[in-house]
Short mmCIF file of C-alpha atoms in Angstrom, two decimals:
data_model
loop_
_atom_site.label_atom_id
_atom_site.label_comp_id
_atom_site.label_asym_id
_atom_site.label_seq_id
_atom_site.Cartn_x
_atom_site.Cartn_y
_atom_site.Cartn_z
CA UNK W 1 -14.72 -30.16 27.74
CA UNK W 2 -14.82 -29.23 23.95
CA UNK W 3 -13.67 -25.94 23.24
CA UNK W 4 -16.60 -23.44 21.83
CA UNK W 5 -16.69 -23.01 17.87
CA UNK W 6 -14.81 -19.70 16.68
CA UNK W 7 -17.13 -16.58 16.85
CA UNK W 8 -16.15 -15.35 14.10
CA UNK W 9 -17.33 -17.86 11.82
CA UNK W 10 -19.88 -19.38 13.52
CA UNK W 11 -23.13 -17.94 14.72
CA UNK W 12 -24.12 -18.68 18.58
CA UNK W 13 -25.70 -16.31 21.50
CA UNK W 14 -27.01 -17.22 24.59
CA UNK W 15 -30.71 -16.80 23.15
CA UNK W 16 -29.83 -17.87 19.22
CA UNK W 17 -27.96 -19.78 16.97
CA UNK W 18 -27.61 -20.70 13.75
CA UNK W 19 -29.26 -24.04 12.76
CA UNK W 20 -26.02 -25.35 11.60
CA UNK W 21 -24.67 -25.59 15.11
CA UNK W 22 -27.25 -27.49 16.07
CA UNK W 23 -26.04 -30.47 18.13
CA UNK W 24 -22.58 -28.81 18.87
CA UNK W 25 -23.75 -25.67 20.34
CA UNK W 26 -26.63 -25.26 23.14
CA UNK W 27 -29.12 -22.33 22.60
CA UNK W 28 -33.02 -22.22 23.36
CA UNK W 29 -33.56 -21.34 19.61
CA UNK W 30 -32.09 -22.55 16.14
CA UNK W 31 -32.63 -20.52 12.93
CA UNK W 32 -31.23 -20.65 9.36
CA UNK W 33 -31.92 -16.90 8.70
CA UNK W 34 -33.02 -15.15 5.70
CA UNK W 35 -30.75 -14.08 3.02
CA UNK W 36 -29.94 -10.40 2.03
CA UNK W 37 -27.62 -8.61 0.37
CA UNK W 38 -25.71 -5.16 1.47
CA UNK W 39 -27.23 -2.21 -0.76
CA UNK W 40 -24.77 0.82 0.59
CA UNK W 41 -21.04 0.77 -0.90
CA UNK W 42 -19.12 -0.29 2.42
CA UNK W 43 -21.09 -1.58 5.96
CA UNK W 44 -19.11 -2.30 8.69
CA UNK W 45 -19.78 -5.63 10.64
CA UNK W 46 -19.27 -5.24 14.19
CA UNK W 47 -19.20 -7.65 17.23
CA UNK W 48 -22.29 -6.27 19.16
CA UNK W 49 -25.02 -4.03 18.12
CA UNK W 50 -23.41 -0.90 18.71
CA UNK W 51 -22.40 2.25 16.50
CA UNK W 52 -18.76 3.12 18.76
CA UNK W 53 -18.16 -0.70 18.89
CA UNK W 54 -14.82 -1.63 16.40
CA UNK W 55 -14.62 -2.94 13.57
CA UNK W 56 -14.37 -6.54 12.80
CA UNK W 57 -14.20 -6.50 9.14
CA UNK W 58 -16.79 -5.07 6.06
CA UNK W 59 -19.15 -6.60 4.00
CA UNK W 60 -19.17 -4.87 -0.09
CA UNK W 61 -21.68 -3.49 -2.05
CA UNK W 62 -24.26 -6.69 -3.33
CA UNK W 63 -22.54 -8.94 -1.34
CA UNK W 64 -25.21 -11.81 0.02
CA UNK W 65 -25.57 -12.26 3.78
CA UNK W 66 -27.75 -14.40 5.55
CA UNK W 67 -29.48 -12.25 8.42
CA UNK W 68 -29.93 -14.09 11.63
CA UNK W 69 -31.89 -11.99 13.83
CA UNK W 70 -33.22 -8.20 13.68
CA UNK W 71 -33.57 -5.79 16.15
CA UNK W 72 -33.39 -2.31 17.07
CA UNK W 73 -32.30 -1.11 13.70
CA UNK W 74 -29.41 -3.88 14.01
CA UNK W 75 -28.95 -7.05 11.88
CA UNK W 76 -27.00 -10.48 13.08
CA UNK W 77 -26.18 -11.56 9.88
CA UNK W 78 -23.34 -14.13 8.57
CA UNK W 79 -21.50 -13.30 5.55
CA UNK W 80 -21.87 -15.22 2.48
CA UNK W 81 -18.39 -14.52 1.24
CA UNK W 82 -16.11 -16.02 4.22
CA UNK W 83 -18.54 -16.65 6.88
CA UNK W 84 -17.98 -13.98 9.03
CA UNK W 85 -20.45 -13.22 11.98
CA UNK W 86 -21.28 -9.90 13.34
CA UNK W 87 -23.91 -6.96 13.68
CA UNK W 88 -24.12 -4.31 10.77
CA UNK W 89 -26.90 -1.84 10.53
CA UNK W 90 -30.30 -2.77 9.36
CA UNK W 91 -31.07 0.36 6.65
CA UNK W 92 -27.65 -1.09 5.15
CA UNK W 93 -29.07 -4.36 3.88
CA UNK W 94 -32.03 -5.51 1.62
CA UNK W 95 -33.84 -8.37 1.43
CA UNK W 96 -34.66 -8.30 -2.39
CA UNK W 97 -31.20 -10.38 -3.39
CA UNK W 98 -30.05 -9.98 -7.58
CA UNK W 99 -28.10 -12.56 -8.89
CA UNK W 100 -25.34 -10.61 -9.33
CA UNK W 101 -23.43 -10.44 -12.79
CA UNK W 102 -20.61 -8.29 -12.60
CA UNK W 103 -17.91 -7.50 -10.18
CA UNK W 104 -16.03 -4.29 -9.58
CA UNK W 105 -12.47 -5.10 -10.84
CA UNK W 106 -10.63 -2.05 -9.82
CA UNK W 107 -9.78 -0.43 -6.11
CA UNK W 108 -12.24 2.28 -6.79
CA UNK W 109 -14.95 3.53 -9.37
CA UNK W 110 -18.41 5.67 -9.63
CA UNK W 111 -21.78 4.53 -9.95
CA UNK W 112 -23.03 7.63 -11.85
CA UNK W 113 -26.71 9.18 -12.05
CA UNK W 114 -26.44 8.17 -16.29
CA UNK W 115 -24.33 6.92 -18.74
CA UNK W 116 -22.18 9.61 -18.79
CA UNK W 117 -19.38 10.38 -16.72
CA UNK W 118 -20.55 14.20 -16.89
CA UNK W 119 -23.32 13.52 -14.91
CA UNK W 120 -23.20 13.55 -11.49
CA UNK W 121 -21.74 10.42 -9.42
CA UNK W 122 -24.13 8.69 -7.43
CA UNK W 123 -22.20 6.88 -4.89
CA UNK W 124 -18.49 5.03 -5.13
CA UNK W 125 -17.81 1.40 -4.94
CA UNK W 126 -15.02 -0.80 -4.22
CA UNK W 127 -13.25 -3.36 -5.73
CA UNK W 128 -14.98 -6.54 -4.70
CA UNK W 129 -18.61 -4.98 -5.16
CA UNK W 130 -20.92 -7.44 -6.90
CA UNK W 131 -23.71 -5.51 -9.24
CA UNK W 132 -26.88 -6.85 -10.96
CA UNK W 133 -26.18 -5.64 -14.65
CA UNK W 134 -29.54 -4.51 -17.20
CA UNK W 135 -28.15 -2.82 -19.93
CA UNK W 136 -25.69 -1.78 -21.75
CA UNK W 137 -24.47 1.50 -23.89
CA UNK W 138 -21.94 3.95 -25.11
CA UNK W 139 -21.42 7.77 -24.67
CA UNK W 140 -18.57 9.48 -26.68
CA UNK W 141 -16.77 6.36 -26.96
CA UNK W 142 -16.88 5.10 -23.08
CA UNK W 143 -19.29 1.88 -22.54
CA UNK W 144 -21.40 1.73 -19.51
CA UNK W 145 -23.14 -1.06 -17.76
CA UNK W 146 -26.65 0.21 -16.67
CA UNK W 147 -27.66 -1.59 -13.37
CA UNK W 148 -31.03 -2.47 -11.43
CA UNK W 149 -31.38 0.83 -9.76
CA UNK W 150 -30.74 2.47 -13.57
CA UNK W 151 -27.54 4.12 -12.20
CA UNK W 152 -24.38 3.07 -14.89
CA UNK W 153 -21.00 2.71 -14.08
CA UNK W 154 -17.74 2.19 -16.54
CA UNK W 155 -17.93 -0.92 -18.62
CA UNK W 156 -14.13 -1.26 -18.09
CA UNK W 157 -14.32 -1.28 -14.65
CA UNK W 158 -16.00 -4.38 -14.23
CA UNK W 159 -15.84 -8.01 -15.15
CA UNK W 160 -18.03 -10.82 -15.55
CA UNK W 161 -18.66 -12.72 -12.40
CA UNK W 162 -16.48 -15.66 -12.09
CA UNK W 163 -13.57 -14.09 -14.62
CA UNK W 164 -10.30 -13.45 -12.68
CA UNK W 165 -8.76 -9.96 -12.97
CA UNK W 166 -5.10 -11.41 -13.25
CA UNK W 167 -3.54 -14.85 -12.46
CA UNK W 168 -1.16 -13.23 -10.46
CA UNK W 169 -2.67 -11.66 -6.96
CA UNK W 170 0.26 -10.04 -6.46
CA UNK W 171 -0.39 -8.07 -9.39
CA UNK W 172 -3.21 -6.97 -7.70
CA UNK W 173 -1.74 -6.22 -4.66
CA UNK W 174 0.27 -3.51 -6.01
CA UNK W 175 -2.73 -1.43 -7.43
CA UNK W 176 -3.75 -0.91 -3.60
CA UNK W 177 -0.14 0.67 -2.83
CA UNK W 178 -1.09 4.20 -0.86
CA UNK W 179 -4.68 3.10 -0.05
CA UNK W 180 -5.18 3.97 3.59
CA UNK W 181 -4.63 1.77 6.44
CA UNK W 182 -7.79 0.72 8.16
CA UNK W 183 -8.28 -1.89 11.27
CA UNK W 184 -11.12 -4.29 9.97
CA UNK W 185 -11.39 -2.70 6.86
CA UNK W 186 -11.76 -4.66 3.37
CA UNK W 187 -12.69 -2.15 0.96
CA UNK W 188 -10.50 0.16 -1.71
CA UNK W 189 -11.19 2.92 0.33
CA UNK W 190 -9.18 1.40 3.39
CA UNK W 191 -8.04 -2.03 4.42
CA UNK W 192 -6.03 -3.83 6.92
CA UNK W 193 -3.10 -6.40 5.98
CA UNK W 194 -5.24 -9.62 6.39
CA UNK W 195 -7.58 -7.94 3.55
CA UNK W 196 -5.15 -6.65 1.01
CA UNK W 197 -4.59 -10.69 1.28
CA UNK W 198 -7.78 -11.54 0.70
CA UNK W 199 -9.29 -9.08 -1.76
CA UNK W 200 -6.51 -9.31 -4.22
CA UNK W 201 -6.64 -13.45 -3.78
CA UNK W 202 -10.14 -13.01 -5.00
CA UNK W 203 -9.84 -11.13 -7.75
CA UNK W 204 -7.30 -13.69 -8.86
CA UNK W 205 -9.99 -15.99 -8.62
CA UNK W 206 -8.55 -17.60 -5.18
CA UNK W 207 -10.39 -17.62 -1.66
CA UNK W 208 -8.33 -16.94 1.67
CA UNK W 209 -9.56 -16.41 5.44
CA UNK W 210 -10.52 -13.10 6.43
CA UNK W 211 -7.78 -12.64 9.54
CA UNK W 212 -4.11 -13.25 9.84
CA UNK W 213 -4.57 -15.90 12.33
CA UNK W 214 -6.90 -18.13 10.37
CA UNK W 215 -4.37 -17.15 7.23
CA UNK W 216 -1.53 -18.22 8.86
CA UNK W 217 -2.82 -21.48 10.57
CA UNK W 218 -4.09 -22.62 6.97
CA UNK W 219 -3.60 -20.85 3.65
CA UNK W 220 -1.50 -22.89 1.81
CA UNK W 221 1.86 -24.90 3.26
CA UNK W 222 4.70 -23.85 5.93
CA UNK W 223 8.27 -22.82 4.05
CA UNK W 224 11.58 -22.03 5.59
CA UNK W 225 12.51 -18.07 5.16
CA UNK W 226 15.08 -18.56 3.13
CA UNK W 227 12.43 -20.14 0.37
CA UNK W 228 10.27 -16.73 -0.11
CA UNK W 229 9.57 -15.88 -3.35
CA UNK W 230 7.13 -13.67 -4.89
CA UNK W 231 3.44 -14.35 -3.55
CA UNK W 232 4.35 -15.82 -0.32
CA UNK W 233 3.24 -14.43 2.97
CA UNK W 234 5.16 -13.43 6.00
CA UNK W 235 3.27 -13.33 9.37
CA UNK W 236 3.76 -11.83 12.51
CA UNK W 237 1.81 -12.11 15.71
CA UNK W 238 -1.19 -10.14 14.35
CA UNK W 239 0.09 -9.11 10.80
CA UNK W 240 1.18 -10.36 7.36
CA UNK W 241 2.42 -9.57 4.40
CA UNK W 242 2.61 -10.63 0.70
CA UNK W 243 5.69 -11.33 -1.08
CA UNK W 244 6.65 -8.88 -3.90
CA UNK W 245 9.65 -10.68 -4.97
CA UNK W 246 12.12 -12.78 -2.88
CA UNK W 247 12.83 -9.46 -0.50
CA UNK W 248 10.25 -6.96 -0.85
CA UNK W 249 7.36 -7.18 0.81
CA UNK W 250 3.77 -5.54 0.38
CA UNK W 251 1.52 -5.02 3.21
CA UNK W 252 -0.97 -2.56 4.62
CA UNK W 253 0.40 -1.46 8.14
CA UNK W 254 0.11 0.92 10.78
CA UNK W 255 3.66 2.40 10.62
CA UNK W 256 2.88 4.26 7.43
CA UNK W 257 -1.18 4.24 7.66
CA UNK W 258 -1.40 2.91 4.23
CA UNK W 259 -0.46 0.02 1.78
CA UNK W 260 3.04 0.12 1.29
CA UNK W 261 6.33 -1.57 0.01
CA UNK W 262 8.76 -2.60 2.28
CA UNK W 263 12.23 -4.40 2.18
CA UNK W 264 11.86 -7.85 4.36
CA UNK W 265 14.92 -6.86 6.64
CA UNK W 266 14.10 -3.53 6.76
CA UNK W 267 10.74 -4.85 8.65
CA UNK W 268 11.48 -7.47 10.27
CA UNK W 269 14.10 -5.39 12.29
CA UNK W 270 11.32 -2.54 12.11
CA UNK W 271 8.83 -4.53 13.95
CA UNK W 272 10.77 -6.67 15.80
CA UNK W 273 10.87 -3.85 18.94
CA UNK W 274 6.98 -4.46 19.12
CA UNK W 275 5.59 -7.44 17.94
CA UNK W 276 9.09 -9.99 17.97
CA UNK W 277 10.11 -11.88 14.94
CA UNK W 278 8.21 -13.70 12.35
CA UNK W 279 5.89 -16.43 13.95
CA UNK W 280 6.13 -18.25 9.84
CA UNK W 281 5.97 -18.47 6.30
CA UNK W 282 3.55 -19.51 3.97
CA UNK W 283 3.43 -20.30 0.59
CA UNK W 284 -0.55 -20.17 -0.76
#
């Protein structure tokens, strides 16, 4: 018997699936959804439609979904970033989708009320946010980009969609060094290790899997230890880490509750009284 198609990238209840799983997965009804994108700065996509369920991962600020089914104030929806299936809340989304032209290109920024950064700040956004750009202008000497909802936020923030914040994701990496530590999150304002891996990857123009598992089963080719160098990734069961140089690593972890730097040794004998040894090592 063929084993059922991951949850977590592909969409299938026992009432619904998506119409791409036609043929491969039985369900009563097939749909192809309706696309959306999220209109609040961080929403949390969770397994089932529930408010004290975890956290699988998060879905940014203008990021399209495609929403599956809606009900009870609840949204199935399927990323359109890495595919990722879950429930977020319905008030989170919209329907009226933006093509986006900018992208927020550091951890954390303002959308503010004007184009001023005296005025007050609307709401903040995360690196990774996509925003629908209007306008453009310049108060004493700072240039803001005025978006769709006329809110502005700092010119030099943001980036063209499709331009890479650095060639080097480890670069990146490091600007996320003390941002909390948060299971599922994916966001400047709290992340887990498999996301520090992807975010920064994307801003250096580069896609990766959302979880360690799928990261460490494909992104990129198997080394030997003693090959590390900078930008390769160490993984545990249920963990990795990025490669600052050939024996630092960088990783967000629950031992210090934040993004940190970390000699390799250090935690490998650190984590080894939990979670064993290192399970391999990638170079992407």
């Amino acid at each position: 018997m063929n084993a059922l198609p991951d949850r977590r990238l592909n969409a299938y209840r026992p009432d619904l699936a998506e119409e791409a799983l036609r043929g491969s997965v039985e369900a009563p009804h097939y749909v192809s959804g309706t696309p959306a994108h999220v209109a609040v700065p961080v929403a949390s996509l969770r397994p089932r439609p529930d408010a004290a369920a975890g956290i699988d991962t998060q879905v940014l600020f203008g990021e399209a979904v495609q929403v599956l089914d809606r009900a009870d104030g609840w949204a199935w929806v399927k990323s359109g970033f890495d595919g990722y299936v879950g429930y977020i809340e319905e008030d989170a989304l919209s329907s009226e989708v933006p093509p986006p032209t900018h992208i927020v290109a550091v951890p954390r920024t303002f959308a503010y009320s004007g184009a001023d950064l005296r005025t007050p700040a609307a709401f903040a956004l995360s690196i990774g946010s996509r925003l629908t750009v209007v306008g453009e202008s310049e108060t004493r000497g700072t240039r803001y980009l005025t978006l769709t909802s006329g809110q502005s936020v700092v010119a030099g923030h943001c980036l063209p969609i499709g331009e890479a914040a650095s060639d080097d994701y480890v670069a990146i990496a490091i600007r996320f060094l003390e941002a909390p530590y948060l299971w599922g999150g994916r966001s400047g304002f709290g992340l887990d290790c498999s996301a520090l891996v992807q975010l920064s990857m994307m801003m250096a123009g580069r896609t990766a899997p959302r979880d360690s598992d799928m990261q460490a089963a494909g992104l990129g080719t198997p080394i030997s230890r003693e090959e590390l160098r900078r930008g390769d990734l160490v993984f545990w069961k249920g963990h990795v880490a990025i490669m600052e140089d050939d024996a630092t690593i960088l990783h967000a972890n629950g031992h210090t509750m934040s993004v940190a730097r970390e000699g390799l040794d250090a935690a490998i004998e650190r984590i080894g009284w939990l979670y064993e040894r290192p399970t391999g090592y990638r170079r992407p």
